[in-house]
PDB file of C-alpha atoms in Angstrom:
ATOM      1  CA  UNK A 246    -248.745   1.552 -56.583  1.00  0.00           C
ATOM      2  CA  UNK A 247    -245.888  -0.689 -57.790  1.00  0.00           C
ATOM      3  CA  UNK A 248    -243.671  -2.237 -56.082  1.00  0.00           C
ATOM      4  CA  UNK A 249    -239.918  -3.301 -57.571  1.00  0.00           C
ATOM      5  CA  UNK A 250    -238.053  -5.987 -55.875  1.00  0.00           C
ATOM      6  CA  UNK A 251    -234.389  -5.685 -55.887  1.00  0.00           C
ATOM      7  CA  UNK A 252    -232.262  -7.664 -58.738  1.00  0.00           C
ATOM      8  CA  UNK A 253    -230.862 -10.577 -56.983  1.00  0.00           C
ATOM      9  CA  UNK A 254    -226.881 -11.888 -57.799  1.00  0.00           C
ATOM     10  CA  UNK A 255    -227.307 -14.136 -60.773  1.00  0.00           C
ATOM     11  CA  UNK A 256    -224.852 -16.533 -59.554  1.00  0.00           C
ATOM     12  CA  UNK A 257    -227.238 -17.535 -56.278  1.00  0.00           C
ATOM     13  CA  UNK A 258    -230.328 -15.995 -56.618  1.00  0.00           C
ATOM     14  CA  UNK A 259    -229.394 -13.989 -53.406  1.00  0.00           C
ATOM     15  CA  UNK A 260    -229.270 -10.338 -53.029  1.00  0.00           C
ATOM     16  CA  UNK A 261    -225.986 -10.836 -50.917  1.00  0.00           C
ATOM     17  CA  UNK A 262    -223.639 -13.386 -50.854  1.00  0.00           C
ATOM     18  CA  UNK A 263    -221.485 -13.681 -47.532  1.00  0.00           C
ATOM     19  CA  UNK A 264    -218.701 -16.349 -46.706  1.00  0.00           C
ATOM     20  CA  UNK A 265    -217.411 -16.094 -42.354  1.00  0.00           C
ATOM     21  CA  UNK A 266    -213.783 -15.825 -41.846  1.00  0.00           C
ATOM     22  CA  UNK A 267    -211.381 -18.455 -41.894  1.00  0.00           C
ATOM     23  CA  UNK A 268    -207.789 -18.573 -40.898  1.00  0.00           C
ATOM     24  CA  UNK A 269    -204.830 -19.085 -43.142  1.00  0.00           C
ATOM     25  CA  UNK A 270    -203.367 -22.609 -43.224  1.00  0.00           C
ATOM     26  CA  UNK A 271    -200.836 -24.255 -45.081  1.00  0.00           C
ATOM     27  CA  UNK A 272    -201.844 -25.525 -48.476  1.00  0.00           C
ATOM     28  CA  UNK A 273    -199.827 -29.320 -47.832  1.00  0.00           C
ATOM     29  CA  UNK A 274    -198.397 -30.399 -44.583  1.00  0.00           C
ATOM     30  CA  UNK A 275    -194.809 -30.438 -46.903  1.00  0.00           C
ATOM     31  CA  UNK A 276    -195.488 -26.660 -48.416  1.00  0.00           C
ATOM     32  CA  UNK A 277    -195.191 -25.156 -44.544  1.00  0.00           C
ATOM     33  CA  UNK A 278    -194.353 -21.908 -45.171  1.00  0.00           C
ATOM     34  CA  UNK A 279    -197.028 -21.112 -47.912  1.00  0.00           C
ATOM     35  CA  UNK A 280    -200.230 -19.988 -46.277  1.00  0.00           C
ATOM     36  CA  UNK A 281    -203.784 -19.229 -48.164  1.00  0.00           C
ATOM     37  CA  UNK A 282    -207.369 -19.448 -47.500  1.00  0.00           C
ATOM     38  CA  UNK A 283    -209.834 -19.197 -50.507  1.00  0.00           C
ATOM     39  CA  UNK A 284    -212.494 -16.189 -49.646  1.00  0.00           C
ATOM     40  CA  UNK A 285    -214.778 -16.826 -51.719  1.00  0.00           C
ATOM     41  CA  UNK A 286    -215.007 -19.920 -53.246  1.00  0.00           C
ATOM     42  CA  UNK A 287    -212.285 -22.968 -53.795  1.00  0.00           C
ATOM     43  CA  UNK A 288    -211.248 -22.643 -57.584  1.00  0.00           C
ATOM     44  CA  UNK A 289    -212.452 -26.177 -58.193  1.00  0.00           C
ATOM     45  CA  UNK A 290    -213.999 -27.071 -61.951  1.00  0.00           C
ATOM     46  CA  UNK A 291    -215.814 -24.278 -64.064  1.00  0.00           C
ATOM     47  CA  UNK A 292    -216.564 -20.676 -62.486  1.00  0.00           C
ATOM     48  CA  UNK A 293    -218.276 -17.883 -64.221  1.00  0.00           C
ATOM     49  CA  UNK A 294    -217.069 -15.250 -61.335  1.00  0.00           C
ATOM     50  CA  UNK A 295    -213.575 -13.953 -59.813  1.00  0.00           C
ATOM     51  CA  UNK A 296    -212.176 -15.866 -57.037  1.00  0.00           C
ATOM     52  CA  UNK A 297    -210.638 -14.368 -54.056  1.00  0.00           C
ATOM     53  CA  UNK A 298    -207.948 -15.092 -51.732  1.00  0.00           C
ATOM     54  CA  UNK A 299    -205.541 -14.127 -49.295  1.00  0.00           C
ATOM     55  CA  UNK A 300    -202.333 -15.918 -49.206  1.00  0.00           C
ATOM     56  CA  UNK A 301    -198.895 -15.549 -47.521  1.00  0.00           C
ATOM     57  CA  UNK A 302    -195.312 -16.292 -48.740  1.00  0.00           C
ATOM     58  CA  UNK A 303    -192.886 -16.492 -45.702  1.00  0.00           C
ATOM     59  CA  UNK A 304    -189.387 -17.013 -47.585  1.00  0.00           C
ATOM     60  CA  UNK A 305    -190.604 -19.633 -50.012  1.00  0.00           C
ATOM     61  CA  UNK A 306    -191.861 -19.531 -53.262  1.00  0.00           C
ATOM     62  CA  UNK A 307    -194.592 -21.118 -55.704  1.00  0.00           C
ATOM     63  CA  UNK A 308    -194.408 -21.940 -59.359  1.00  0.00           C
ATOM     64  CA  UNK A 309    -197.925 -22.686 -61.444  1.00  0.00           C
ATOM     65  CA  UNK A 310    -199.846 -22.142 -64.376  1.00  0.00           C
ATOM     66  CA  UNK A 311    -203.066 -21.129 -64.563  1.00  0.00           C
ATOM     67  CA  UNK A 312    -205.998 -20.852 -67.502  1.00  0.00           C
ATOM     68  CA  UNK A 313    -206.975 -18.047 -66.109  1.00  0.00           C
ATOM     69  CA  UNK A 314    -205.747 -14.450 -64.815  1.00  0.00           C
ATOM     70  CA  UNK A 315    -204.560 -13.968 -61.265  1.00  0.00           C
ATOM     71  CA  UNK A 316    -204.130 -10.568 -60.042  1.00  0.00           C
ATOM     72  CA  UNK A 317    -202.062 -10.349 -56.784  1.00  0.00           C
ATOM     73  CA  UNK A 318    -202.243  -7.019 -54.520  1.00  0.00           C
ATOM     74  CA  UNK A 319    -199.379  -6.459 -51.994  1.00  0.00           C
ATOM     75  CA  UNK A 320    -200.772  -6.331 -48.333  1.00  0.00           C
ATOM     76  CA  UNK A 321    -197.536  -6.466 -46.287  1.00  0.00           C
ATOM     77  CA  UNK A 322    -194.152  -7.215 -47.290  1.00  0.00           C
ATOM     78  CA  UNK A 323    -192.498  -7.843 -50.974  1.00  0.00           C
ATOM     79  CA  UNK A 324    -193.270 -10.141 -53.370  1.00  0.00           C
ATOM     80  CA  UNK A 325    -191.043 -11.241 -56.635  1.00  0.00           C
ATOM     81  CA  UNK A 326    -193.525 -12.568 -59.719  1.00  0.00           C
ATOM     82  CA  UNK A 327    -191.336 -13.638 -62.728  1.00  0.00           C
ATOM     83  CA  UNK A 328    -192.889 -14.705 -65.954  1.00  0.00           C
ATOM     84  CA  UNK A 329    -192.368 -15.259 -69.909  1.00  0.00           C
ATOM     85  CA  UNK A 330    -188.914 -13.117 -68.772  1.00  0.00           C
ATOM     86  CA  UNK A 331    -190.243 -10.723 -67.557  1.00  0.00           C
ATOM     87  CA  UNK A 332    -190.398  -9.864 -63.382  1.00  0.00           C
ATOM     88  CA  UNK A 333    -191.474  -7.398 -61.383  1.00  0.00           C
ATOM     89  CA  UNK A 334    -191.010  -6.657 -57.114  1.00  0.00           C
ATOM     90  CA  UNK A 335    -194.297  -5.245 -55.702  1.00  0.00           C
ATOM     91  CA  UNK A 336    -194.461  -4.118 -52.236  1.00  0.00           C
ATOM     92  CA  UNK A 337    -196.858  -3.050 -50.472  1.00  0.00           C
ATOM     93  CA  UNK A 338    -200.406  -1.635 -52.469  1.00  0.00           C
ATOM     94  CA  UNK A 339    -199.073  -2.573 -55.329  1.00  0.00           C
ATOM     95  CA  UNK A 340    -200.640  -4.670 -57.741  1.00  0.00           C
ATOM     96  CA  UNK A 341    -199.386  -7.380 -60.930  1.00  0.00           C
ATOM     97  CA  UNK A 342    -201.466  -9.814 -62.913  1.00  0.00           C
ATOM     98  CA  UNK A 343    -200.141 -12.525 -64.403  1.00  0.00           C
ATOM     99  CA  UNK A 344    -202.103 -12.899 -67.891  1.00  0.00           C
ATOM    100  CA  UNK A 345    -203.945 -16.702 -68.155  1.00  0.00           C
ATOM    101  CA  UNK A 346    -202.108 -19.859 -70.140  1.00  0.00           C
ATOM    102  CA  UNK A 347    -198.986 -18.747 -68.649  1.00  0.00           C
ATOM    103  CA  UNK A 348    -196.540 -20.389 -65.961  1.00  0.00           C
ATOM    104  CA  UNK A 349    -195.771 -18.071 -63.236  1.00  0.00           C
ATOM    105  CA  UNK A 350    -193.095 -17.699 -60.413  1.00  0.00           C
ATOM    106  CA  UNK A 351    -194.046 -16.017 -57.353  1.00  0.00           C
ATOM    107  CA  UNK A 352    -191.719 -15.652 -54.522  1.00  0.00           C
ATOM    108  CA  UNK A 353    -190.839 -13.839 -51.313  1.00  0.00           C
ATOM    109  CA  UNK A 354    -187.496 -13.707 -49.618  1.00  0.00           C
ATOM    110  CA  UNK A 355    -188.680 -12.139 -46.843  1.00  0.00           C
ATOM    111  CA  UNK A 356    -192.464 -12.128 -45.993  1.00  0.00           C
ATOM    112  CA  UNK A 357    -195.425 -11.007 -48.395  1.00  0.00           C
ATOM    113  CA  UNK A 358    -199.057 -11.458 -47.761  1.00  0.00           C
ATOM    114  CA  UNK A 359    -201.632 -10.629 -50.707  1.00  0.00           C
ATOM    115  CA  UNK A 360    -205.230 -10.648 -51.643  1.00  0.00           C
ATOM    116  CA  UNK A 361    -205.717 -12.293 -55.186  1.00  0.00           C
ATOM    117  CA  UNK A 362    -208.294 -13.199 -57.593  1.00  0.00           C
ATOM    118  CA  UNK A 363    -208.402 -15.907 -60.054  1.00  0.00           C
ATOM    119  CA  UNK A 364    -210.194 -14.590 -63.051  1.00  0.00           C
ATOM    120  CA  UNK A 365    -212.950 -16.167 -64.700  1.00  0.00           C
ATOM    121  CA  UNK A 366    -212.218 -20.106 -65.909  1.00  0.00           C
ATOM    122  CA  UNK A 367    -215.988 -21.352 -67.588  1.00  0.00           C
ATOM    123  CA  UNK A 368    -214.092 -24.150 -69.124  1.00  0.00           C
ATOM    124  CA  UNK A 369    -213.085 -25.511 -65.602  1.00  0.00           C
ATOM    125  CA  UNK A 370    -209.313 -26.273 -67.257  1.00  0.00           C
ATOM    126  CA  UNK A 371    -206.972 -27.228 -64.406  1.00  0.00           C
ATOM    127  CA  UNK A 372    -203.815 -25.315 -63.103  1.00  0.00           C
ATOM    128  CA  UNK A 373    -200.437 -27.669 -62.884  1.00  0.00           C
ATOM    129  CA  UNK A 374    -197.308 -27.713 -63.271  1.00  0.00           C
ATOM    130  CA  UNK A 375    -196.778 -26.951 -58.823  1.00  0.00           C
ATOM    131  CA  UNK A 376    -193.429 -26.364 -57.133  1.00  0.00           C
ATOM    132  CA  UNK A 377    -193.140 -25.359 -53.772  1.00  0.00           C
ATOM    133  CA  UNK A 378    -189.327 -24.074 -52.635  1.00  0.00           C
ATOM    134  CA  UNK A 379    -188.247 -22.332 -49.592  1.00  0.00           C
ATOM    135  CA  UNK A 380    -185.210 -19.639 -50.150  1.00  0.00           C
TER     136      UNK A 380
END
């Protein structure tokens, strides 16, 4: 009789990878009113998976660019995303990703909370170009 093991996750040789909860805090003392906490990893140098995150926009907004994708789905609330001229106003289930090598607004005149994910970035090339402003 044989017996097959289970593949394991090539990323930690585990069959399951699990992360506890974590509340949302403010990314900088001076950015008060935008909230995140990174699920499953902090999107620091080179990743080969998708990132997750939940983040929070309480009548502020955030300006970046990223290398990589980031795909935003609508929990609660509305959220603005403006890019290349184009813009779009998700509420809630709704979903917009922002293609990567591109500098996106994302904003909320009201409330919006979201689950994200950063799309793969093997390179490890670094987002910039932050601005944090309340509305």
């Amino acid at each position: 009789m044989t017996i097959s093991t289970p593949p394991t996750s090539t990323l930690t040789g585990k069959a399951i990878d699990s992360w506890p909860a974590q509340s949302m805090k403010p990314t900088k003392a001076e950015w008060p009113r935008m909230r995140c906490r990174f699920i499953t990893a902090d999107p620091v140098g080179a990743w080969d998976d998708f990132i997750l995150m939940e983040w929070e926009l309480d009548k502020c907004g955030w300006e970046d660019f990223h290398p990589h994708t980031e795909t935003a789905f609508v929990v609660e609330g509305e959220l603005h995303i403006e890019c290349d001229g184009e813009s779009v106003i998700l509420g809630p289930g709704d979903t917009a990703r922002v293609n990567p090598g591109r500098t996106a607004r994302y904003s909320a005149p009201g409330y919006a909370r979201m689950v994200t994910t950063y799309g793969p970035n093997p390179d490890g090339r670094e987002s910039h170009s932050f601005r944090y402003f309340e509305i």
